[in-house]
mmCIF file of C-alpha atoms and ligand atoms in Angstrom:
data_model
loop_
_atom_site.group_PDB
_atom_site.id
_atom_site.type_symbol
_atom_site.label_atom_id
_atom_site.label_comp_id
_atom_site.label_asym_id
_atom_site.label_seq_id
_atom_site.Cartn_x
_atom_site.Cartn_y
_atom_site.Cartn_z
ATOM 1 C CA UNK E 145 155.850 102.668 67.620
ATOM 2 C CA UNK E 146 156.268 98.791 68.470
ATOM 3 C CA UNK E 147 157.980 99.082 71.767
ATOM 4 C CA UNK E 148 158.815 95.305 71.311
ATOM 5 C CA UNK E 149 161.760 96.479 69.066
ATOM 6 C CA UNK E 150 163.576 97.872 72.129
ATOM 7 C CA UNK E 151 163.917 94.119 73.561
ATOM 8 C CA UNK E 152 166.069 93.570 70.537
ATOM 9 C CA UNK E 153 168.908 95.588 71.664
ATOM 10 C CA UNK E 154 171.689 93.866 73.320
ATOM 11 C CA UNK E 155 173.463 94.959 76.414
ATOM 12 C CA UNK E 156 175.729 93.817 79.401
ATOM 13 C CA UNK E 157 175.207 94.457 82.897
ATOM 14 C CA UNK E 158 177.048 96.303 85.536
ATOM 15 C CA UNK E 159 177.210 97.076 89.198
ATOM 16 C CA UNK E 160 177.737 101.064 89.097
ATOM 17 C CA UNK E 161 179.107 102.308 92.363
ATOM 18 C CA UNK E 162 179.905 105.957 93.967
ATOM 19 C CA UNK E 163 180.732 107.567 96.956
ATOM 20 C CA UNK E 164 179.906 111.018 98.366
ATOM 21 C CA UNK E 165 181.212 111.935 101.809
ATOM 22 C CA UNK E 166 180.367 109.034 104.102
ATOM 23 C CA UNK E 167 177.856 107.333 101.858
ATOM 24 C CA UNK E 168 178.904 104.591 99.606
ATOM 25 C CA UNK E 169 176.207 102.947 97.296
ATOM 26 C CA UNK E 170 175.727 101.441 94.039
ATOM 27 C CA UNK E 171 172.970 99.931 91.496
ATOM 28 C CA UNK E 172 172.531 97.271 88.717
ATOM 29 C CA UNK E 173 172.730 99.119 85.324
ATOM 30 C CA UNK E 174 172.553 97.476 81.966
ATOM 31 C CA UNK E 175 173.351 100.978 80.108
ATOM 32 C CA UNK E 176 176.930 101.201 80.066
ATOM 33 C CA UNK E 177 178.789 101.658 76.704
ATOM 34 C CA UNK E 178 181.930 102.717 75.332
ATOM 35 C CA UNK E 179 181.730 105.809 73.484
ATOM 36 C CA UNK E 180 185.345 106.893 72.927
ATOM 37 C CA UNK E 181 188.742 105.626 73.226
ATOM 38 C CA UNK E 182 191.119 108.628 72.867
ATOM 39 C CA UNK E 183 190.631 109.335 75.696
ATOM 40 C CA UNK E 184 188.687 106.257 76.714
ATOM 41 C CA UNK E 185 185.001 107.348 77.815
ATOM 42 C CA UNK E 186 182.233 105.301 78.903
ATOM 43 C CA UNK E 187 178.743 106.561 78.886
ATOM 44 C CA UNK E 188 176.125 105.321 81.664
ATOM 45 C CA UNK E 189 172.485 106.210 82.052
ATOM 46 C CA UNK E 190 170.619 106.387 85.642
ATOM 47 C CA UNK E 191 167.194 106.676 86.487
ATOM 48 C CA UNK E 192 166.557 110.111 87.895
ATOM 49 C CA UNK E 193 165.386 109.941 91.642
ATOM 50 C CA UNK E 194 167.532 107.089 92.580
ATOM 51 C CA UNK E 195 170.211 107.458 95.112
ATOM 52 C CA UNK E 196 173.348 106.405 92.818
ATOM 53 C CA UNK E 197 172.796 109.345 90.204
ATOM 54 C CA UNK E 198 172.172 111.657 93.004
ATOM 55 C CA UNK E 199 175.503 110.841 94.733
ATOM 56 C CA UNK E 200 177.482 110.740 91.383
ATOM 57 C CA UNK E 201 176.228 114.333 90.574
ATOM 58 C CA UNK E 202 177.750 115.116 93.997
ATOM 59 C CA UNK E 203 180.876 113.269 93.753
ATOM 60 C CA UNK E 204 181.853 113.466 89.992
ATOM 61 C CA UNK E 205 183.243 109.834 90.289
ATOM 62 C CA UNK E 206 181.799 106.327 89.525
ATOM 63 C CA UNK E 207 182.957 102.766 89.105
ATOM 64 C CA UNK E 208 181.835 99.835 87.389
ATOM 65 C CA UNK E 209 182.038 96.202 88.075
ATOM 66 C CA UNK E 210 181.234 94.377 84.814
ATOM 67 C CA UNK E 211 179.124 91.453 86.072
ATOM 68 C CA UNK E 212 180.388 87.893 84.863
ATOM 69 C CA UNK E 213 178.143 84.680 84.144
ATOM 70 C CA UNK E 214 178.839 83.316 87.384
ATOM 71 C CA UNK E 215 176.705 86.180 89.073
ATOM 72 C CA UNK E 216 173.669 84.968 90.904
ATOM 73 C CA UNK E 217 170.217 86.621 91.472
ATOM 74 C CA UNK E 218 171.315 87.580 95.193
ATOM 75 C CA UNK E 219 173.722 90.386 93.559
ATOM 76 C CA UNK E 220 170.753 91.853 91.462
ATOM 77 C CA UNK E 221 168.546 91.682 94.571
ATOM 78 C CA UNK E 222 170.980 93.586 96.570
ATOM 79 C CA UNK E 223 172.018 96.382 94.260
ATOM 80 C CA UNK E 224 169.328 96.496 91.615
ATOM 81 C CA UNK E 225 165.841 95.655 93.433
ATOM 82 C CA UNK E 226 166.319 98.161 96.642
ATOM 83 C CA UNK E 227 167.458 101.752 97.130
ATOM 84 C CA UNK E 228 170.576 102.632 99.170
ATOM 85 C CA UNK E 229 168.323 105.123 100.918
ATOM 86 C CA UNK E 230 167.011 102.332 102.817
ATOM 87 C CA UNK E 231 169.844 99.921 103.334
ATOM 88 C CA UNK E 232 173.501 99.686 103.047
ATOM 89 C CA UNK E 233 174.228 97.811 100.035
ATOM 90 C CA UNK E 234 177.927 96.996 100.657
ATOM 91 C CA UNK E 235 177.365 95.691 104.116
ATOM 92 C CA UNK E 236 178.371 92.068 104.225
ATOM 93 C CA UNK E 237 179.572 91.727 100.551
ATOM 94 C CA UNK E 238 183.010 91.188 99.437
ATOM 95 C CA UNK E 239 184.241 94.189 97.802
ATOM 96 C CA UNK E 240 187.681 96.104 97.042
ATOM 97 C CA UNK E 241 188.399 99.677 96.834
ATOM 98 C CA UNK E 242 189.924 101.454 93.850
ATOM 99 C CA UNK E 243 192.200 104.476 93.975
ATOM 100 C CA UNK E 244 189.252 106.729 94.219
ATOM 101 C CA UNK E 245 188.109 104.829 97.350
ATOM 102 C CA UNK E 246 185.063 103.491 95.456
ATOM 103 C CA UNK E 247 184.010 99.902 96.104
ATOM 104 C CA UNK E 248 184.026 97.045 93.148
ATOM 105 C CA UNK E 249 183.136 93.279 93.542
ATOM 106 C CA UNK E 250 185.647 90.946 94.514
ATOM 107 C CA UNK E 251 183.570 88.359 92.963
ATOM 108 C CA UNK E 252 181.137 87.886 89.867
ATOM 109 C CA UNK E 253 182.995 90.869 88.024
ATOM 110 C CA UNK E 254 184.955 90.050 84.979
ATOM 111 C CA UNK E 255 186.367 93.767 84.723
ATOM 112 C CA UNK E 256 186.284 97.161 86.633
ATOM 113 C CA UNK E 257 186.517 100.646 85.334
ATOM 114 C CA UNK E 258 187.230 103.697 87.613
ATOM 115 C CA UNK E 259 185.823 106.800 86.073
ATOM 116 C CA UNK E 260 185.622 110.607 86.526
ATOM 117 C CA UNK E 261 182.421 112.380 85.255
ATOM 118 C CA UNK E 262 183.287 114.685 82.424
ATOM 119 C CA UNK E 263 179.618 115.667 81.374
ATOM 120 C CA UNK E 264 175.978 114.926 82.147
ATOM 121 C CA UNK E 265 172.843 115.465 80.383
ATOM 122 C CA UNK E 266 169.356 115.380 81.890
ATOM 123 C CA UNK E 267 167.314 113.360 79.495
ATOM 124 C CA UNK E 268 163.969 113.282 81.503
ATOM 125 C CA UNK E 269 163.452 109.687 82.794
ATOM 126 C CA UNK E 270 167.248 109.256 83.135
ATOM 127 C CA UNK E 271 170.577 111.137 83.192
ATOM 128 C CA UNK E 272 173.303 110.459 80.876
ATOM 129 C CA UNK E 273 176.802 110.470 82.368
ATOM 130 C CA UNK E 274 179.956 110.353 80.362
ATOM 131 C CA UNK E 275 182.957 109.111 82.392
ATOM 132 C CA UNK E 276 186.700 109.545 81.558
ATOM 133 C CA UNK E 277 188.184 106.083 82.285
ATOM 134 C CA UNK E 278 191.192 106.452 84.927
ATOM 135 C CA UNK E 279 191.750 102.918 85.462
ATOM 136 C CA UNK E 280 190.549 99.514 84.418
ATOM 137 C CA UNK E 281 191.200 96.021 85.345
ATOM 138 C CA UNK E 282 190.570 92.476 84.151
ATOM 139 C CA UNK E 283 189.323 90.619 87.221
ATOM 140 C CA UNK E 284 188.368 87.129 86.000
ATOM 141 C CA UNK E 285 188.322 85.071 82.757
ATOM 142 C CA UNK E 286 184.450 84.514 83.029
ATOM 143 C CA UNK E 287 182.509 85.993 80.222
ATOM 144 C CA UNK E 288 180.357 88.925 80.693
ATOM 145 C CA UNK E 289 176.738 88.218 81.604
ATOM 146 C CA UNK E 290 173.982 89.802 79.281
ATOM 147 C CA UNK E 291 170.770 91.657 80.182
ATOM 148 C CA UNK E 292 168.960 88.837 77.995
ATOM 149 C CA UNK E 293 170.701 86.040 80.477
ATOM 150 C CA UNK E 294 169.421 88.087 83.593
ATOM 151 C CA UNK E 295 165.948 87.880 82.212
ATOM 152 C CA UNK E 296 166.230 84.196 80.674
ATOM 153 C CA UNK E 297 168.272 82.449 83.145
ATOM 154 C CA UNK E 298 168.755 84.294 86.411
ATOM 155 C CA UNK E 299 165.723 86.377 87.365
ATOM 156 C CA UNK E 300 163.611 83.560 89.183
ATOM 157 C CA UNK E 301 160.548 82.766 87.248
ATOM 158 C CA UNK E 302 157.162 84.208 88.428
ATOM 159 C CA UNK E 303 155.507 81.820 91.042
ATOM 160 C CA UNK E 304 153.031 79.799 89.349
ATOM 161 C CA UNK E 305 149.709 80.370 91.010
ATOM 162 C CA UNK E 306 149.093 78.721 94.129
ATOM 163 C CA UNK E 307 147.868 75.113 93.129
ATOM 164 C CA UNK E 308 144.240 75.215 94.389
ATOM 165 C CA UNK E 309 141.941 72.253 94.207
ATOM 166 C CA UNK E 310 138.870 72.605 92.021
ATOM 167 C CA UNK E 311 135.764 71.571 93.167
ATOM 168 C CA UNK E 312 133.288 72.465 90.596
ATOM 169 C CA UNK E 313 132.559 74.718 87.583
ATOM 170 C CA UNK E 314 130.238 77.640 87.599
ATOM 171 C CA UNK E 315 128.438 78.920 84.384
ATOM 172 C CA UNK E 316 129.291 82.529 83.999
ATOM 173 C CA UNK E 317 126.253 83.188 81.795
ATOM 174 C CA UNK E 318 123.474 81.741 84.276
ATOM 175 C CA UNK E 319 125.299 80.787 87.387
ATOM 176 C CA UNK E 320 124.405 76.662 87.242
ATOM 177 C CA UNK E 321 126.922 74.968 89.386
ATOM 178 C CA UNK E 322 128.566 71.563 88.314
ATOM 179 C CA UNK E 323 129.787 69.416 90.679
ATOM 180 C CA UNK E 324 133.119 67.741 89.996
ATOM 181 C CA UNK E 325 136.811 68.731 89.264
ATOM 182 C CA UNK E 326 136.520 67.971 85.485
ATOM 183 C CA UNK E 327 134.007 69.501 83.233
ATOM 184 C CA UNK E 328 133.407 67.380 80.123
ATOM 185 C CA UNK E 329 134.555 69.342 77.100
ATOM 186 C CA UNK E 330 131.271 68.734 75.478
ATOM 187 C CA UNK E 331 129.233 69.831 78.270
ATOM 188 C CA UNK E 332 126.285 71.995 77.924
ATOM 189 C CA UNK E 333 124.604 74.187 80.576
ATOM 190 C CA UNK E 334 121.546 72.303 81.418
ATOM 191 C CA UNK E 335 119.914 75.869 82.209
ATOM 192 C CA UNK E 336 121.331 78.223 79.473
ATOM 193 C CA UNK E 337 122.563 75.612 76.935
ATOM 194 C CA UNK E 338 125.893 77.310 76.889
ATOM 195 C CA UNK E 339 129.219 75.409 76.138
ATOM 196 C CA UNK E 340 132.064 74.360 78.727
ATOM 197 C CA UNK E 341 134.121 77.456 77.532
ATOM 198 C CA UNK E 342 131.465 79.701 79.681
ATOM 199 C CA UNK E 343 132.355 77.713 82.909
ATOM 200 C CA UNK E 344 134.580 79.115 85.641
ATOM 201 C CA UNK E 345 136.315 76.903 88.240
ATOM 202 C CA UNK E 346 134.860 77.121 91.559
ATOM 203 C CA UNK E 347 137.909 76.431 94.315
ATOM 204 C CA UNK E 348 137.610 74.456 97.363
HETATM 205 C C1 LIG O 1133 168.677 94.203 85.302
HETATM 206 C C2 LIG O 1133 168.634 95.383 85.963
HETATM 207 C C3 LIG O 1133 169.080 96.461 85.087
HETATM 208 C C4 LIG O 1133 168.957 97.886 85.300
HETATM 209 N N1 LIG O 1133 169.381 98.893 84.713
HETATM 210 C C5 LIG O 1133 169.472 100.025 85.105
HETATM 211 C C6 LIG O 1133 170.006 101.256 84.283
HETATM 212 O O1 LIG O 1133 170.580 101.134 83.300
HETATM 213 N N2 LIG O 1133 169.939 102.339 84.963
HETATM 214 C C7 LIG O 1133 169.455 102.813 86.063
HETATM 215 O O2 LIG O 1133 169.294 103.898 86.695
HETATM 216 N N3 LIG O 1133 169.008 101.662 86.828
HETATM 217 C C8 LIG O 1133 168.883 100.651 86.411
HETATM 218 N N4 LIG O 1133 168.379 99.356 87.217
HETATM 219 C C9 LIG O 1133 167.576 99.870 88.515
HETATM 220 C C10 LIG O 1133 168.272 100.273 89.381
HETATM 221 O O3 LIG O 1133 169.593 99.176 89.930
HETATM 222 C C11 LIG O 1133 167.568 100.055 90.800
HETATM 223 O O4 LIG O 1133 166.543 101.052 90.784
HETATM 224 C C12 LIG O 1133 168.309 100.192 92.276
HETATM 225 O O5 LIG O 1133 167.312 99.923 93.100
HETATM 226 C C13 LIG O 1133 168.436 101.854 92.417
HETATM 227 O O6 LIG O 1133 169.185 101.948 93.575
HETATM 228 P P1 LIG O 1133 169.501 103.374 94.538
HETATM 229 O O7 LIG O 1133 168.284 103.930 94.727
HETATM 230 O O8 LIG O 1133 170.332 102.787 95.871
HETATM 231 O O9 LIG O 1133 170.374 104.042 93.145
HETATM 232 C C14 LIG O 1133 168.372 98.243 86.627
HETATM 233 C C15 LIG O 1133 168.180 97.089 87.722
HETATM 234 C C16 LIG O 1133 168.176 95.716 87.332
HETATM 235 C C17 LIG O 1133 167.641 94.670 88.072
#
């Protein structure tokens, strides 16, 4: 099986929220799809062990904020890269409440859906929930953001390895050390005659 084939699937991204007793929580998901329209039903898939599905199982309700293209990495960091077991994810973020009392985003969302769970299935790594849509609103004219855009445009690029200054090169075959920042391409080790490609940098 070529796992790269999965990268060709296209997804939107939502902030999925729920509430059970006093605990309000939400997480980022890229696995929301409309699966029926009479009645309107959405499917979502949640990683087992996370707080959000644990609360959804108890409350039987969830709300989706469909993220739009103005969304910034902060929103992903807040909802998708930490757990509500450790922090209050809604503290200090602008949000509104739907009729079920569940929070949805006042900014960076182009639509919201309030749902009640009508079925769920444990799929091993994830639990699939099917929700019947009780209410839906268009919130902004911005286009929805895609999971692909999250990876290509929103997620910070990995930091380039700290720029370290090269002071010399060491032959990985015999240990000979060449002094100087630039090793000539046609250099050959005077001890073992191996080429420049067998040398590794020595940093300051
Ligand atoms: C871009 C992105 C997409 C994600 N998609 C999903 C998803 O489809 N389902 C899911 O359960 N978690 C998904 N996650 C991971 C959860 O948002 C993350 O594990 C979160 O910290 C769970 O928080 P919680 O323990 O408060 O529920 C995604 C995260 C990111 C950043």
